[in-house]
CSV table of C-alpha atoms in Angstrom, one decimal:
chain,number,residue,atom,x,y,z
B,1,MET,CA,-25.2,-3.2,14.7
B,2,GLN,CA,-22.5,-2.3,17.2
B,3,ILE,CA,-19.5,-4.5,17.1
B,4,ALA,CA,-17.0,-2.8,19.4
B,5,GLU,CA,-16.6,0.1,21.7
B,6,THR,CA,-13.5,2.0,22.9
B,7,ASN,CA,-13.1,5.0,25.2
B,8,ARG,CA,-14.1,7.4,22.5
B,9,LEU,CA,-15.5,5.4,19.6
B,10,ILE,CA,-18.3,3.0,18.7
B,11,LEU,CA,-17.7,0.7,15.8
B,12,SER,CA,-20.7,-0.8,13.9
B,13,LYS,CA,-21.3,-2.7,10.8
B,14,ILE,CA,-21.7,-0.5,7.7
B,15,THR,CA,-25.2,-0.4,6.2
B,16,ILE,CA,-26.6,1.0,3.0
B,17,GLY,CA,-27.8,4.0,5.2
B,18,ASP,CA,-24.1,4.9,5.6
B,19,ALA,CA,-23.7,5.6,1.9
B,20,PRO,CA,-23.5,9.5,2.3
B,21,PHE,CA,-20.7,9.1,4.8
B,22,ILE,CA,-18.9,6.4,2.7
B,23,LEU,CA,-19.1,8.7,-0.3
B,24,GLU,CA,-17.5,11.5,1.7
B,25,LEU,CA,-14.8,9.3,3.1
B,26,MET,CA,-13.9,7.7,-0.2
B,27,ASN,CA,-13.4,11.1,-1.8
B,28,THR,CA,-11.1,12.6,0.7
B,29,PRO,CA,-7.6,13.5,-0.5
B,30,GLY,CA,-6.0,10.8,1.7
B,31,TRP,CA,-8.2,8.0,0.5
B,32,ILE,CA,-7.6,8.9,-3.2
B,33,LYS,CA,-3.9,9.3,-2.7
B,34,TYR,CA,-3.2,6.2,-0.6
B,35,ILE,CA,-6.1,3.8,-1.3
B,36,GLY,CA,-7.1,4.9,-4.7
B,37,ASP,CA,-10.0,6.5,-6.6
B,38,ARG,CA,-12.8,3.9,-6.7
B,39,ASN,CA,-14.9,6.2,-9.0
B,40,VAL,CA,-17.6,6.5,-6.4
B,41,LYS,CA,-19.1,9.9,-7.0
B,42,THR,CA,-22.8,9.6,-6.0
B,43,VAL,CA,-24.7,8.3,-3.0
B,44,GLU,CA,-26.2,5.7,-5.2
B,45,GLN,CA,-22.7,4.5,-6.3
B,46,ALA,CA,-21.6,4.5,-2.6
B,47,ALA,CA,-24.7,2.3,-1.7
B,48,THR,CA,-23.7,-0.1,-4.5
B,49,TYR,CA,-20.1,-0.1,-3.3
B,50,ILE,CA,-21.3,-1.0,0.2
B,51,GLN,CA,-23.6,-3.8,-1.1
B,52,ASN,CA,-20.8,-5.3,-3.3
B,53,ASN,CA,-18.0,-5.0,-0.8
B,54,GLN,CA,-18.8,-4.5,2.9
B,55,LEU,CA,-22.1,-6.4,3.0
B,56,LYS,CA,-20.5,-9.2,0.9
B,57,CYS,CA,-17.6,-9.5,3.3
B,58,TYR,CA,-19.9,-9.8,6.3
B,59,GLU,CA,-21.8,-12.6,4.4
B,60,ASP,CA,-18.7,-14.4,3.2
B,61,PHE,CA,-16.4,-14.1,6.2
B,62,GLU,CA,-18.5,-12.7,9.1
B,63,PHE,CA,-16.1,-9.7,9.3
B,64,GLY,CA,-15.4,-6.7,7.2
B,65,TYR,CA,-15.2,-2.9,7.6
B,66,TYR,CA,-16.9,-1.0,10.4
B,67,ILE,CA,-17.9,2.6,10.6
B,68,ALA,CA,-16.4,4.5,13.5
B,69,ARG,CA,-18.5,7.1,15.3
B,70,ILE,CA,-17.5,9.4,18.1
B,71,LYS,CA,-19.4,8.6,21.3
B,72,SER,CA,-21.8,11.5,21.8
B,73,LYS,CA,-25.4,12.4,21.2
B,74,SER,CA,-24.7,13.1,17.5
B,75,MET,CA,-22.6,9.9,17.0
B,76,THR,CA,-20.6,11.6,14.3
B,77,PRO,CA,-19.0,9.2,11.8
B,78,ILE,CA,-15.3,9.9,11.5
B,79,GLY,CA,-13.9,6.9,9.6
B,80,SER,CA,-13.8,3.2,9.0
B,81,PHE,CA,-11.7,0.3,10.3
B,82,GLY,CA,-11.8,-3.3,9.3
B,83,LEU,CA,-10.7,-6.7,8.2
B,84,LEU,CA,-10.5,-8.1,4.7
B,85,LYS,CA,-9.6,-11.5,3.4
B,86,ARG,CA,-7.8,-10.9,0.1
B,87,ASP,CA,-7.0,-13.8,-2.3
B,88,THR,CA,-3.6,-12.3,-2.9
B,89,LEU,CA,-2.5,-12.2,0.7
B,90,ASP,CA,-1.8,-15.1,3.1
B,91,HIS,CA,-3.4,-13.5,6.1
B,92,VAL,CA,-6.4,-11.3,6.9
B,93,ASP,CA,-5.6,-7.7,6.2
B,94,ILE,CA,-6.4,-4.8,8.5
B,95,GLY,CA,-7.3,-1.4,7.1
B,96,PHE,CA,-8.3,2.0,8.2
B,97,SER,CA,-9.3,5.5,7.0
B,98,LEU,CA,-10.3,8.7,8.8
B,99,LEU,CA,-11.8,12.0,7.7
B,100,PRO,CA,-9.0,14.6,7.6
B,101,ASP,CA,-10.3,16.5,10.6
B,102,TYR,CA,-9.9,13.4,12.8
B,103,GLU,CA,-6.4,12.4,11.7
B,104,GLY,CA,-3.5,12.7,14.2
B,105,LEU,CA,-5.8,12.7,17.3
B,106,GLY,CA,-5.3,9.0,18.3
B,107,TYR,CA,-8.5,7.7,16.8
B,108,GLY,CA,-6.6,5.6,14.3
B,109,PHE,CA,-4.8,3.7,17.0
B,110,GLU,CA,-7.9,3.4,19.1
B,111,GLY,CA,-10.1,2.1,16.3
B,112,ALA,CA,-7.5,-0.2,14.7
B,113,ASN,CA,-6.6,-1.7,18.1
B,114,ALA,CA,-10.3,-2.5,18.7
B,115,VAL,CA,-10.4,-4.2,15.3
B,116,MET,CA,-7.3,-6.2,16.2
B,117,ARG,CA,-8.9,-7.4,19.4
B,118,LEU,CA,-12.0,-8.4,17.4
B,119,ALA,CA,-9.8,-10.3,15.0
B,120,LYS,CA,-8.2,-12.3,17.8
B,121,ASN,CA,-11.1,-12.7,20.3
B,122,THR,CA,-14.2,-12.8,18.1
B,123,PHE,CA,-13.0,-14.2,14.8
B,124,ASN,CA,-10.1,-16.3,16.1
B,125,ILE,CA,-7.6,-14.9,13.6
B,126,LYS,CA,-4.1,-15.9,14.4
B,127,THR,CA,-2.1,-13.5,12.2
B,128,ILE,CA,-3.0,-10.1,10.8
B,129,SER,CA,-1.4,-8.4,7.9
B,130,ALA,CA,-1.5,-4.9,6.3
B,131,ILE,CA,-0.4,-3.4,3.1
B,132,THR,CA,0.5,0.2,2.4
B,133,LEU,CA,2.3,2.5,0.0
B,134,ALA,CA,5.9,3.2,0.9
B,135,GLU,CA,5.2,6.9,1.0
B,136,ASN,CA,2.2,6.6,3.4
B,137,GLN,CA,4.2,7.4,6.5
B,138,PRO,CA,1.2,8.0,8.8
B,139,SER,CA,-0.1,4.5,8.0
B,140,ILE,CA,3.4,2.9,8.5
B,141,HIS,CA,3.7,4.7,11.8
B,142,LEU,CA,0.3,3.4,13.0
B,143,LEU,CA,1.0,-0.1,11.8
B,144,GLU,CA,4.3,-0.1,13.7
B,145,LYS,CA,2.6,1.4,16.8
B,146,LEU,CA,0.0,-1.5,16.6
B,147,GLY,CA,2.9,-4.0,16.7
B,148,LEU,CA,3.0,-5.0,13.0
B,149,SER,CA,6.4,-5.5,11.5
B,150,TYR,CA,7.6,-4.9,8.0
B,151,GLN,CA,8.1,-8.2,6.1
B,152,LYS,CA,8.7,-7.5,2.4
B,153,ARG,CA,7.5,-5.7,-0.7
B,154,VAL,CA,4.6,-7.2,-2.5
B,155,LYS,CA,2.5,-6.6,-5.7
B,156,PRO,CA,-0.9,-7.9,-4.6
B,157,PHE,CA,-3.0,-6.2,-7.4
B,158,ASP,CA,-3.1,-6.3,-11.2
B,159,ASN,CA,-1.8,-2.8,-11.5
B,160,ASP,CA,1.7,-4.0,-10.6
B,161,GLU,CA,2.1,-1.4,-7.9
B,162,GLU,CA,4.5,-2.3,-5.2
B,163,LEU,CA,3.3,-2.1,-1.6
B,164,LEU,CA,4.9,-2.8,1.8
B,165,LEU,CA,3.6,-5.8,3.7
B,166,PHE,CA,3.4,-5.7,7.5
B,167,VAL,CA,2.5,-8.8,9.7
B,168,LYS,CA,1.7,-9.5,13.3
B,169,ASP,CA,0.9,-12.8,15.1
B,170,LEU,CA,-2.0,-12.2,17.4
């Protein structure tokens, strides 16, 4: 189900049928380095991941992650953008990931900006946050371009890893 459209992208809810793409995306070097290895190594594991994460988010919060496809006859999937409500953060968290071939081409800003509009206009979210590793300069650059400001260092997960927290009032 299409949820947003930009000049070059269509964002839709992720479905079990997207498992092969999600498997590919979750095993890219950037995902593993900056988001973490989720030990999803088969299409079946990707389907289970979608069921337990994306579909659960849609059910619990009405929002979640969306698959981004290039507008064309082939509708090639290139990444995901979305919103998460984490128990360990005060505000809804925006996140994004692209296949390596599509990084640095403006798709990140385009997709993330569409998700921020959804957050404000569709889901009535007042403040958006984001977390990232201090060494993830491309993510930091995109967050700043989107208007999020660095607030502080946080340790939102059990692994005690310190992340940078960015926030923006919508």
